[in-house]
């Protein structure tokens, strides 16, 4: 049953006017009410369509009133701007959107750009419009267009709308030409001297076609067909240039500004194509479907006009992809395929465990100085940062840093192979490789962190006559890893977030290093060449290219770990971190501090706490990194049960592969 049956009956009796409040009421009647979902609006839209089909007089009245609203109003800005990024950059867009949210604009009743905002004034409107689908909207538009064919008011409105669409094309083609010659874009693409830029060429060709179409009496599909076809070719070339720039940015680095520019140009090309499809549709194939697509895009754009989240998501698309791609390439080094790599990973993890045992001692000593909170946090941070950078420089591995890299590698595998079954099989094989690599890395870290810390603690007693930690401090170190009498697991989750952020920072600086040409610029420094010599200077530039991101990520990770507790103090929140390798080392120092007088049952619970800390560190960092990698590639993940069955079948057939690699990689790959 239609909510606005009385409104429809009133339209039949009323003469057309410039007042559009009836249209606002009509949309309000379709919109889902309190406690209703999108399907309620879809059902009401179906009821409206059936009502119009059953009553030709009602359809004629609706067409006369609706199309008549276009006679004296401008729609060019609506058609060329709504749903297309216009801000010159991310921060300009942020300021504009914040300003509109704090102080809403006053709508102008003569502009369809503002009228659409009054019609679809709720951010959730896009949900029910999208749920309605293009086919249903196309059917409704077709009914209205056919009903208005023999009505002067409707035809007058359609003529004005066609003129406004041609003006929108002019605006769009000028904007696209300007975007195509931006220096940022020209850095990646400069057309050969003998050829014009397709962005400039499409503007000249499309403007000439619009001029011819403006005075044409025949259908626009018959206006200068060669010129119209050439416009399509030039738009294809613009798309190819944008794709080429995306690929080159993937290799040479990108920025938010360049990402924004590519998105602007791509959306402008898409809107030009959509308007041309509507204007130039042949008589035997009316443009109702293209019109429905445009209506959906306009509503989507209007509902996202002031959305900061939408701006951020769209502006960081390519940058997120570049960051995760760097992590993906690094992630390949964290996956072992044969026994040589497996045992190499074990040795690398053991080396990191030995250094962490020393870092844990340094942290205990810094805490023993009882410095003011800021200086203590700075001391912790420098200890962490120096240790993690040293681990990287010595090519050792911290197990908990692996998930941020391997998650991106998994997302890359999903996006590379579109064959569903083969993709699941490859993903299951990769999961087995990652699982055993994670296990041996954790075992390697803990296997040396604990004994090194134990040896240091015993040696400390022999040299100084006292333990590194007194009984009270030792009891606290043990209590901190108790799985249910402490906040060990929430603190481990915080450490997992820090691990994820350090991976993002690593990818960002890898991208920035390539995009800004830092290695090449470094190699050109005259004073550095004179100091090191040309060969060493080039070697240093190459080292910076391959290691800047990792070093920056490790330093950032160290400072995040060091300052979490400090921010918890000043905010009055119970914030801290727990890291599996440091927790294992702390147990060793606590055992010596208590003279090994620890209840075996309590000690077993603390050891279980360390294992749970490890799972939390890995799980949180992996989940966050995987989510970022999937969103950056715009992947849709479904078929979870099918993948689970594939993984279980592989585990049943070769469980050993989840713990130990095969003797040679080719057997596993086959």
XYZ file of C-alpha atoms in Angstrom:
670
model
C 0.000 0.000 0.000
C 1.393 3.406 -0.958
C 1.855 5.931 1.836
C 1.194 8.896 -0.472
C -1.917 7.816 -2.354
C -3.579 11.162 -1.587
C -0.574 13.016 -3.007
C -0.785 11.094 -6.276
C -4.497 11.803 -6.577
C -3.805 15.491 -5.898
C -1.210 15.605 -8.718
C -3.850 14.525 -11.231
C -6.089 17.488 -10.339
C -3.375 20.166 -9.892
C -1.771 22.326 -12.565
C 2.020 22.305 -12.907
C 4.022 24.891 -10.966
C 7.589 25.620 -9.859
C 6.870 24.301 -6.355
C 8.691 21.010 -5.675
C 7.568 20.330 -2.096
C 5.308 17.573 -3.450
C 8.408 15.744 -4.731
C 10.007 15.934 -1.285
C 6.804 14.446 0.156
C 6.809 11.693 -2.492
C 10.413 10.668 -1.632
C 9.599 10.797 2.095
C 6.739 8.375 1.440
C 9.097 5.907 -0.253
C 11.874 6.151 2.344
C 12.029 3.401 5.038
C 10.444 4.469 8.282
C 11.471 3.757 11.870
C 12.081 0.058 12.370
C 11.944 -0.681 8.616
C 14.738 -1.903 6.383
C 15.569 -1.089 2.757
C 13.181 -3.749 1.447
C 10.234 -1.735 2.746
C 11.223 1.110 0.403
C 11.710 -1.361 -2.458
C 8.211 -2.756 -1.917
C 6.717 0.755 -1.922
C 8.619 1.549 -5.121
C 7.192 -1.611 -6.717
C 3.725 -0.551 -5.592
C 4.242 2.890 -7.177
C 5.323 1.306 -10.479
C 2.273 -0.974 -10.515
C 0.016 1.964 -9.663
C 1.406 4.012 -12.568
C 0.998 1.088 -14.981
C -2.596 0.603 -13.865
C -3.467 4.314 -14.138
C -2.234 6.081 -17.318
C -3.755 9.386 -16.135
C -1.698 9.220 -12.959
C 1.470 8.434 -14.955
C 0.791 11.410 -17.255
C 0.245 13.700 -14.251
C 3.454 12.574 -12.578
C 5.436 13.008 -15.829
C 3.941 16.495 -16.379
C 4.784 17.683 -12.866
C 8.204 16.031 -12.585
C 9.593 16.895 -16.028
C 8.071 20.352 -15.777
C 10.334 21.080 -12.818
C 13.323 21.032 -15.198
C 12.035 23.906 -17.380
C 13.448 26.857 -15.426
C 16.170 25.262 -13.310
C 19.846 24.559 -13.837
C 20.953 20.934 -13.730
C 24.436 21.332 -15.243
C 26.212 21.492 -11.875
C 24.296 18.504 -10.566
C 25.226 16.440 -13.627
C 28.896 17.488 -13.684
C 29.740 17.725 -9.978
C 27.681 15.391 -7.793
C 29.498 12.097 -7.318
C 32.692 13.458 -8.903
C 35.634 14.530 -6.729
C 36.142 18.282 -7.159
C 38.423 19.267 -4.284
C 41.977 20.099 -5.311
C 43.426 17.875 -2.603
C 42.669 15.800 0.453
C 43.079 18.614 2.974
C 41.050 21.068 0.886
C 38.278 18.480 0.727
C 38.529 17.890 4.464
C 38.191 21.609 5.243
C 35.233 21.997 2.850
C 33.369 19.028 4.281
C 33.980 20.029 7.880
C 32.749 23.528 7.062
C 29.534 22.240 5.476
C 28.869 19.901 8.405
C 29.394 22.630 11.011
C 27.480 25.289 9.060
C 25.078 23.749 6.498
C 24.636 25.558 3.181
C 21.392 27.378 2.303
C 19.712 25.527 -0.603
C 18.957 27.415 -3.809
C 15.592 26.326 -5.212
C 16.728 27.138 -8.757
C 19.610 24.636 -8.709
C 19.022 20.891 -8.958
C 22.352 20.480 -7.164
C 20.678 21.793 -4.003
C 17.232 20.317 -4.668
C 18.694 16.795 -4.753
C 20.135 17.451 -1.282
C 16.643 18.304 -0.032
C 15.148 15.214 -1.638
C 17.769 12.787 -0.306
C 18.752 14.537 2.904
C 19.583 11.410 4.918
C 22.938 9.670 4.565
C 21.146 6.323 4.635
C 19.093 7.150 1.514
C 21.778 5.618 -0.662
C 21.025 2.228 0.882
C 17.419 1.951 -0.248
C 18.124 3.557 -3.636
C 20.910 1.039 -4.225
C 18.700 -1.789 -2.957
C 16.058 -0.791 -5.505
C 18.539 -1.608 -8.279
C 19.072 -0.108 -11.712
C 16.518 -2.416 -13.367
C 13.660 -1.232 -11.133
C 14.640 2.428 -11.415
C 14.994 2.040 -15.187
C 11.458 0.685 -15.367
C 10.114 3.669 -13.383
C 11.998 6.182 -15.547
C 10.706 4.494 -18.706
C 7.093 4.792 -17.527
C 7.518 8.503 -16.757
C 9.304 9.271 -20.045
C 6.675 7.498 -22.162
C 3.861 9.218 -20.271
C 5.354 12.638 -21.015
C 5.891 12.154 -24.746
C 2.752 14.016 -25.880
C 2.664 16.691 -23.141
C 4.078 20.169 -23.913
C 5.132 20.880 -20.301
C 7.010 17.595 -20.086
C 8.672 18.020 -23.481
C 9.728 21.568 -22.602
C 11.349 20.281 -19.420
C 13.108 17.507 -21.354
C 14.481 19.998 -23.892
C 15.888 22.130 -21.075
C 17.365 19.048 -19.387
C 19.073 18.066 -22.659
C 20.573 21.559 -22.937
C 21.780 21.360 -19.339
C 23.362 17.953 -20.010
C 25.296 19.436 -22.948
C 26.521 22.246 -20.683
C 27.552 19.639 -18.111
C 29.576 17.887 -20.826
C 31.358 21.173 -21.581
C 32.224 21.641 -17.918
C 33.457 18.070 -17.594
C 35.582 18.108 -20.747
C 37.321 21.347 -19.730
C 37.977 19.938 -16.266
C 39.355 16.674 -17.688
C 41.677 18.568 -20.055
C 43.038 20.610 -17.124
C 43.596 17.490 -15.033
C 45.407 15.781 -17.921
C 48.119 18.446 -18.070
C 48.771 18.626 -14.334
C 52.547 18.411 -13.679
C 52.087 15.464 -11.300
C 50.431 13.452 -14.048
C 52.846 14.619 -16.744
C 55.709 13.335 -14.590
C 54.499 9.803 -15.351
C 53.100 10.398 -18.816
C 54.304 12.824 -21.476
C 52.853 12.219 -24.972
C 55.259 12.017 -27.923
C 55.945 15.349 -29.627
C 54.111 14.332 -32.782
C 50.931 13.453 -30.814
C 48.576 15.625 -28.788
C 47.606 14.694 -25.267
C 44.360 12.673 -25.412
C 43.054 14.874 -22.597
C 43.440 17.994 -24.734
C 42.255 16.255 -27.902
C 39.036 14.972 -26.314
C 38.206 18.500 -25.180
C 38.542 19.925 -28.694
C 36.549 17.078 -30.257
C 33.804 16.987 -27.636
C 33.324 20.766 -27.588
C 32.880 20.746 -31.365
C 30.330 17.941 -31.088
C 28.435 19.759 -28.305
C 28.287 22.872 -30.486
C 26.783 20.878 -33.338
C 24.376 19.060 -30.989
C 23.103 22.275 -29.423
C 21.469 23.473 -32.636
C 20.553 20.047 -34.043
C 16.944 19.216 -34.685
C 17.490 15.484 -35.221
C 18.238 12.934 -32.459
C 21.694 13.457 -31.003
C 22.749 9.930 -31.967
C 22.699 11.167 -35.589
C 24.792 14.315 -34.965
C 28.235 14.059 -36.611
C 28.751 10.293 -36.068
C 32.505 10.310 -37.001
C 33.230 13.007 -34.439
C 31.167 11.181 -31.814
C 33.043 7.920 -32.415
C 36.370 9.745 -32.215
C 35.358 11.144 -28.808
C 34.899 7.561 -27.574
C 38.342 6.595 -28.864
C 39.957 9.581 -27.142
C 38.203 8.776 -23.850
C 39.552 5.219 -24.125
C 43.037 6.689 -24.570
C 42.544 8.849 -21.466
C 41.617 5.700 -19.513
C 44.732 3.949 -20.826
C 46.925 6.856 -19.726
C 45.396 6.783 -16.224
C 45.927 3.024 -16.034
C 49.542 3.464 -17.137
C 50.076 6.136 -14.478
C 48.602 3.813 -11.849
C 51.003 1.061 -12.858
C 54.003 3.384 -12.913
C 52.996 4.822 -9.543
C 52.862 1.220 -8.298
C 56.553 0.878 -9.224
C 57.813 4.419 -8.660
C 55.775 5.431 -5.638
C 52.679 7.580 -5.248
C 51.213 10.311 -3.065
C 47.774 11.265 -1.799
C 47.725 14.245 -4.207
C 48.509 12.042 -7.229
C 45.931 9.489 -6.084
C 43.383 12.275 -5.796
C 44.213 13.511 -9.297
C 43.858 10.038 -10.843
C 40.506 9.501 -9.121
C 39.244 12.911 -10.297
C 40.226 12.238 -13.901
C 38.813 8.695 -13.861
C 35.470 9.832 -12.444
C 35.259 12.670 -14.975
C 35.780 10.214 -17.851
C 33.108 7.933 -16.406
C 30.577 10.772 -16.043
C 31.216 11.983 -19.630
C 30.580 8.469 -20.927
C 27.389 8.133 -18.909
C 25.983 11.470 -20.133
C 26.830 10.599 -23.727
C 25.108 7.225 -23.345
C 21.935 9.016 -22.187
C 21.996 11.809 -24.753
C 22.909 9.677 -27.765
C 20.812 6.576 -27.178
C 19.065 5.409 -30.380
C 15.285 5.447 -30.537
C 15.075 1.648 -30.513
C 17.133 1.457 -27.292
C 15.928 4.214 -24.896
C 18.496 5.370 -22.301
C 16.420 4.396 -19.285
C 19.055 1.988 -17.918
C 21.848 4.561 -18.259
C 19.569 7.167 -16.651
C 18.968 4.796 -13.721
C 22.714 4.328 -13.297
C 23.189 8.089 -13.315
C 20.431 8.582 -10.744
C 22.068 6.014 -8.444
C 25.464 7.736 -8.847
C 23.918 11.121 -8.080
C 22.251 9.851 -4.904
C 25.476 8.131 -3.852
C 27.391 11.358 -4.448
C 24.865 13.467 -2.565
C 24.819 11.149 0.454
C 28.644 11.139 0.521
C 29.009 14.870 -0.187
C 29.911 15.740 3.411
C 31.310 12.341 4.393
C 34.861 12.593 5.706
C 35.179 8.797 5.773
C 34.317 8.598 2.059
C 36.897 11.276 1.218
C 39.569 9.491 3.228
C 38.782 6.076 1.726
C 38.812 7.276 -1.867
C 41.864 9.502 -1.458
C 44.033 6.814 0.136
C 43.106 3.964 -2.229
C 46.310 3.900 -4.298
C 48.487 4.907 -1.355
C 47.161 1.983 0.708
C 47.775 -0.336 -2.237
C 51.346 0.914 -2.595
C 51.996 0.533 1.140
C 50.628 -3.003 1.221
C 52.464 -3.912 -1.992
C 55.744 -3.005 -0.316
C 54.671 -5.141 2.627
C 53.683 -7.912 0.224
C 57.095 -7.994 -1.422
C 58.706 -7.999 2.032
C 56.275 -10.715 3.095
C 57.768 -13.070 0.525
C 60.893 -13.172 2.692
C 58.795 -14.297 5.667
C 57.482 -17.436 3.942
C 59.666 -20.554 3.892
C 59.253 -23.041 1.040
C 62.053 -25.542 1.742
C 64.097 -26.805 4.678
C 67.070 -24.571 3.942
C 64.876 -21.465 4.259
C 63.082 -22.977 7.262
C 66.225 -23.524 9.295
C 67.610 -20.196 8.131
C 64.493 -18.586 9.586
C 65.057 -20.499 12.841
C 68.632 -19.186 13.109
C 67.487 -15.665 12.258
C 64.788 -15.793 14.947
C 67.239 -17.146 17.523
C 69.573 -14.226 16.832
C 66.729 -11.791 17.476
C 65.829 -13.676 20.673
C 69.358 -13.223 22.013
C 69.224 -9.460 21.421
C 65.772 -9.202 23.024
C 67.178 -10.902 26.131
C 69.646 -7.996 26.431
C 66.954 -5.418 25.601
C 64.770 -6.786 28.415
C 67.681 -6.296 30.839
C 68.164 -2.710 29.648
C 64.471 -1.968 30.177
C 64.560 -3.338 33.738
C 67.611 -1.201 34.512
C 65.996 1.926 33.037
C 62.875 1.285 35.128
C 65.120 0.933 38.197
C 66.342 4.523 37.748
C 62.835 5.784 38.662
C 63.037 8.648 36.170
C 60.156 11.098 35.618
C 57.480 9.483 33.416
C 58.440 11.225 30.150
C 62.153 10.534 30.457
C 61.491 6.939 31.474
C 59.259 6.474 28.407
C 61.951 8.067 26.222
C 64.541 5.678 27.669
C 62.285 2.682 26.988
C 61.670 3.939 23.440
C 65.347 4.408 22.624
C 66.091 0.947 23.993
C 63.365 -0.646 21.883
C 64.197 1.342 18.743
C 67.949 0.685 18.945
C 67.369 -3.019 19.568
C 64.905 -3.477 16.711
C 67.112 -1.553 14.278
C 70.106 -3.682 15.340
C 68.019 -6.833 14.764
C 67.211 -5.585 11.255
C 70.806 -4.614 10.464
C 71.998 -8.080 11.497
C 69.268 -9.696 9.326
C 67.575 -11.289 12.305
C 63.792 -11.776 12.618
C 61.249 -10.822 15.263
C 58.362 -13.287 14.852
C 55.573 -10.845 15.684
C 56.588 -8.511 12.851
C 55.812 -11.191 10.277
C 51.975 -11.022 10.179
C 51.893 -7.406 8.922
C 53.963 -8.570 5.944
C 52.470 -12.003 5.281
C 48.887 -10.692 5.438
C 49.581 -8.482 2.424
C 51.160 -11.458 0.670
C 47.962 -13.496 1.191
C 45.827 -10.671 -0.231
C 48.168 -10.510 -3.235
C 47.671 -14.236 -3.851
C 43.880 -13.822 -3.727
C 43.952 -10.953 -6.231
C 46.438 -12.627 -8.598
C 44.424 -15.780 -9.279
C 40.780 -15.435 -10.322
C 40.174 -19.188 -10.605
C 38.247 -19.924 -7.409
C 39.353 -23.512 -6.803
C 42.963 -22.884 -7.770
C 43.004 -19.724 -5.672
C 41.792 -21.642 -2.588
C 44.350 -24.393 -3.155
C 47.158 -21.868 -3.516
C 45.915 -20.012 -0.454
C 45.823 -23.227 1.577
C 49.414 -24.034 0.537
C 50.499 -20.497 1.458
C 48.699 -20.801 4.817
C 50.663 -23.965 5.564
C 53.917 -22.206 4.676
C 53.079 -19.180 6.831
C 51.935 -21.326 9.781
C 55.149 -23.306 10.002
C 57.236 -20.159 9.468
C 55.412 -18.359 12.287
C 55.847 -21.344 14.596
C 59.586 -21.719 14.002
C 60.096 -17.973 14.303
C 58.321 -17.829 17.681
C 60.165 -20.925 18.888
C 63.462 -19.401 17.734
C 62.766 -16.078 19.469
C 61.691 -17.626 22.766
C 64.226 -20.479 22.649
C 67.097 -18.006 22.917
C 65.465 -15.032 24.654
C 64.720 -17.129 27.760
C 68.124 -18.847 28.182
C 70.081 -15.667 27.338
C 68.089 -13.718 29.918
C 68.570 -16.577 32.410
C 72.348 -16.631 31.855
C 72.565 -12.842 32.202
C 70.541 -12.938 35.412
C 72.704 -15.709 36.923
C 75.919 -13.952 35.861
C 74.621 -10.720 37.374
C 74.166 -12.463 40.720
C 77.701 -13.888 40.535
C 79.285 -10.516 39.677
C 77.257 -8.111 41.839
C 76.013 -10.393 44.589
C 72.392 -9.368 43.960
C 69.707 -10.226 41.418
C 68.677 -7.953 38.557
C 65.185 -7.782 40.072
C 64.248 -7.827 43.735
C 61.476 -10.191 44.938
C 58.762 -7.532 44.582
C 59.775 -6.652 41.031
C 60.093 -10.361 40.185
C 56.593 -11.062 41.442
C 55.274 -8.167 39.346
C 57.013 -9.474 36.200
C 55.341 -12.855 36.686
C 51.962 -11.321 37.524
C 52.100 -9.172 34.365
C 51.855 -12.269 32.130
C 49.184 -14.086 34.129
C 46.409 -14.664 31.577
C 43.408 -13.855 33.799
C 44.729 -12.068 36.894
C 46.245 -9.288 34.754
C 45.510 -7.315 31.603
C 48.175 -9.269 29.708
C 45.951 -10.094 26.737
C 44.513 -6.561 26.210
C 48.053 -5.229 26.511
C 49.202 -7.840 23.976
C 46.447 -6.603 21.642
C 47.810 -3.049 21.969
C 51.239 -4.375 21.022
C 49.587 -6.058 18.004
C 48.164 -2.688 16.909
C 51.647 -1.174 17.241
C 53.062 -4.016 15.117
C 50.455 -3.335 12.442
C 51.143 0.407 12.448
C 54.881 -0.192 12.175
C 54.242 -2.281 9.049
C 52.161 0.548 7.549
C 54.902 3.060 8.380
C 57.507 0.810 6.766
C 55.449 0.608 3.579
C 54.822 4.356 3.613
C 58.513 5.209 3.806
C 59.383 2.616 1.168
C 56.842 4.329 -1.079
C 58.082 7.819 -0.174
C 61.676 6.802 -0.817
C 60.861 5.691 -4.369
C 58.350 8.478 -5.137
C 60.684 11.263 -4.001
C 63.770 9.716 -5.638
C 65.688 9.827 -2.370
C 68.388 7.279 -3.420
C 69.134 9.129 -6.669
C 69.206 12.508 -4.902
C 71.418 11.082 -2.178
C 73.868 9.771 -4.772
C 74.153 13.278 -6.255
C 75.254 14.954 -3.023
C 78.658 16.425 -3.778
C 79.908 16.557 -0.199
C 78.876 12.923 0.360
C 80.707 11.804 -2.797
C 83.829 13.618 -1.638
C 83.522 12.074 1.827
C 82.812 8.456 0.820
C 83.870 8.274 -2.795
C 81.533 7.714 -5.735
C 81.337 3.905 -5.407
C 80.561 3.935 -1.673
C 78.087 6.778 -2.162
C 76.160 4.712 -4.738
C 76.256 1.699 -2.424
C 74.867 3.816 0.410
C 72.074 5.139 -1.822
C 71.136 1.559 -2.808
C 71.133 0.522 0.862
C 68.828 3.419 1.763
C 66.463 2.425 -1.073
C 66.081 -1.118 0.260
C 66.174 -0.405 4.011
C 64.757 3.059 4.728
C 61.219 1.756 5.237
C 62.301 -1.087 7.525
C 64.489 1.181 9.664
C 61.753 3.832 9.919
C 59.196 1.147 10.850
C 61.449 -0.324 13.540
C 62.158 3.077 15.064
C 58.461 3.923 15.045
C 57.620 0.535 16.596
C 60.142 1.129 19.370
C 58.736 4.554 20.212
C 55.152 3.280 20.129
C 55.995 0.512 22.596
C 57.910 2.909 24.809
C 55.285 5.637 25.032
C 52.086 3.573 25.377
C 52.489 3.355 29.158
C 53.325 7.070 29.381
C 50.134 8.064 27.584
C 48.240 5.666 29.824
C 49.609 7.521 32.869
C 48.719 11.016 31.706
C 45.262 9.920 30.509
C 44.531 7.826 33.577
C 43.993 4.696 31.495
C 45.440 1.208 32.123
C 47.510 1.193 28.919
C 50.635 -0.922 28.489
C 52.123 -3.450 26.067
C 52.997 -7.137 26.268
C 55.285 -8.713 23.709
C 55.856 -12.464 23.641
C 59.655 -12.391 23.392
C 60.064 -9.773 26.122
C 57.571 -11.661 28.308
C 59.650 -14.848 27.976
C 62.829 -12.941 28.925
C 61.082 -11.294 31.888
C 60.091 -14.714 33.273
C 63.771 -15.698 33.258
C 64.778 -12.576 35.201
C 61.879 -13.101 37.628
C 62.866 -16.733 38.282
C 66.391 -15.734 39.291
C 65.040 -12.774 41.286
C 62.905 -15.104 43.392
C 65.704 -17.656 43.758
C 63.653 -20.069 41.637
C 61.122 -20.224 44.482
C 58.073 -20.137 42.239
C 55.164 -22.526 42.561
C 55.294 -24.897 39.530
C 51.569 -24.565 38.918
C 51.744 -20.762 38.975
C 54.787 -20.847 36.685
C 52.920 -23.115 34.239
C 50.029 -20.629 34.152
C 52.484 -17.789 33.430
C 54.059 -19.814 30.607
C 50.558 -20.361 29.199
C 50.089 -16.586 29.472
C 53.189 -16.074 27.313
C 51.739 -18.408 24.674
C 48.433 -16.495 24.726
C 50.330 -13.210 24.428
C 52.032 -14.645 21.329
C 48.691 -15.614 19.774
C 47.228 -12.172 20.556
C 50.253 -10.323 19.132
C 50.065 -12.365 15.944
C 46.284 -12.413 15.599
C 45.665 -8.687 16.045
C 48.507 -7.531 13.791
C 47.574 -10.090 11.122
C 43.856 -9.231 11.154
C 44.489 -5.488 10.825
C 47.116 -5.887 8.101
C 45.002 -8.373 6.143
C 41.969 -6.080 6.309
C 44.036 -3.169 4.960
C 45.514 -5.292 2.168
C 42.108 -6.613 1.098
C 40.490 -3.170 1.074
C 43.405 -1.666 -0.848
C 42.872 -4.269 -3.602
C 39.061 -3.882 -3.404
C 38.651 -7.624 -3.014
C 35.453 -9.381 -2.028
C 36.080 -12.307 0.237
C 33.472 -15.020 0.133
C 33.504 -18.775 0.118
C 34.931 -19.029 3.640
C 33.470 -22.499 4.169
C 34.844 -23.723 0.865
C 38.300 -22.453 1.790
C 38.023 -24.047 5.238
C 37.218 -27.407 3.608
C 40.176 -27.019 1.229
C 42.476 -26.157 4.138
C 41.210 -29.083 6.240
C 41.639 -31.492 3.324
C 45.207 -30.338 2.875
C 45.898 -30.670 6.607
C 44.482 -34.209 6.654
C 46.502 -35.269 3.622
C 49.826 -33.666 4.630
C 49.704 -32.398 8.251
C 53.492 -32.369 8.380
C 53.612 -29.396 5.989
C 51.999 -27.181 8.648
C 54.944 -27.816 10.974
C 57.885 -28.785 8.767
C 58.648 -27.977 5.120
C 59.140 -30.693 2.505
C 62.678 -31.689 1.628
C 62.486 -29.658 -1.565
C 60.136 -26.878 -2.633
C 59.112 -28.208 -6.084
C 57.231 -31.161 -4.545
C 55.182 -28.809 -2.411
C 54.460 -26.431 -5.260
C 53.130 -29.252 -7.410
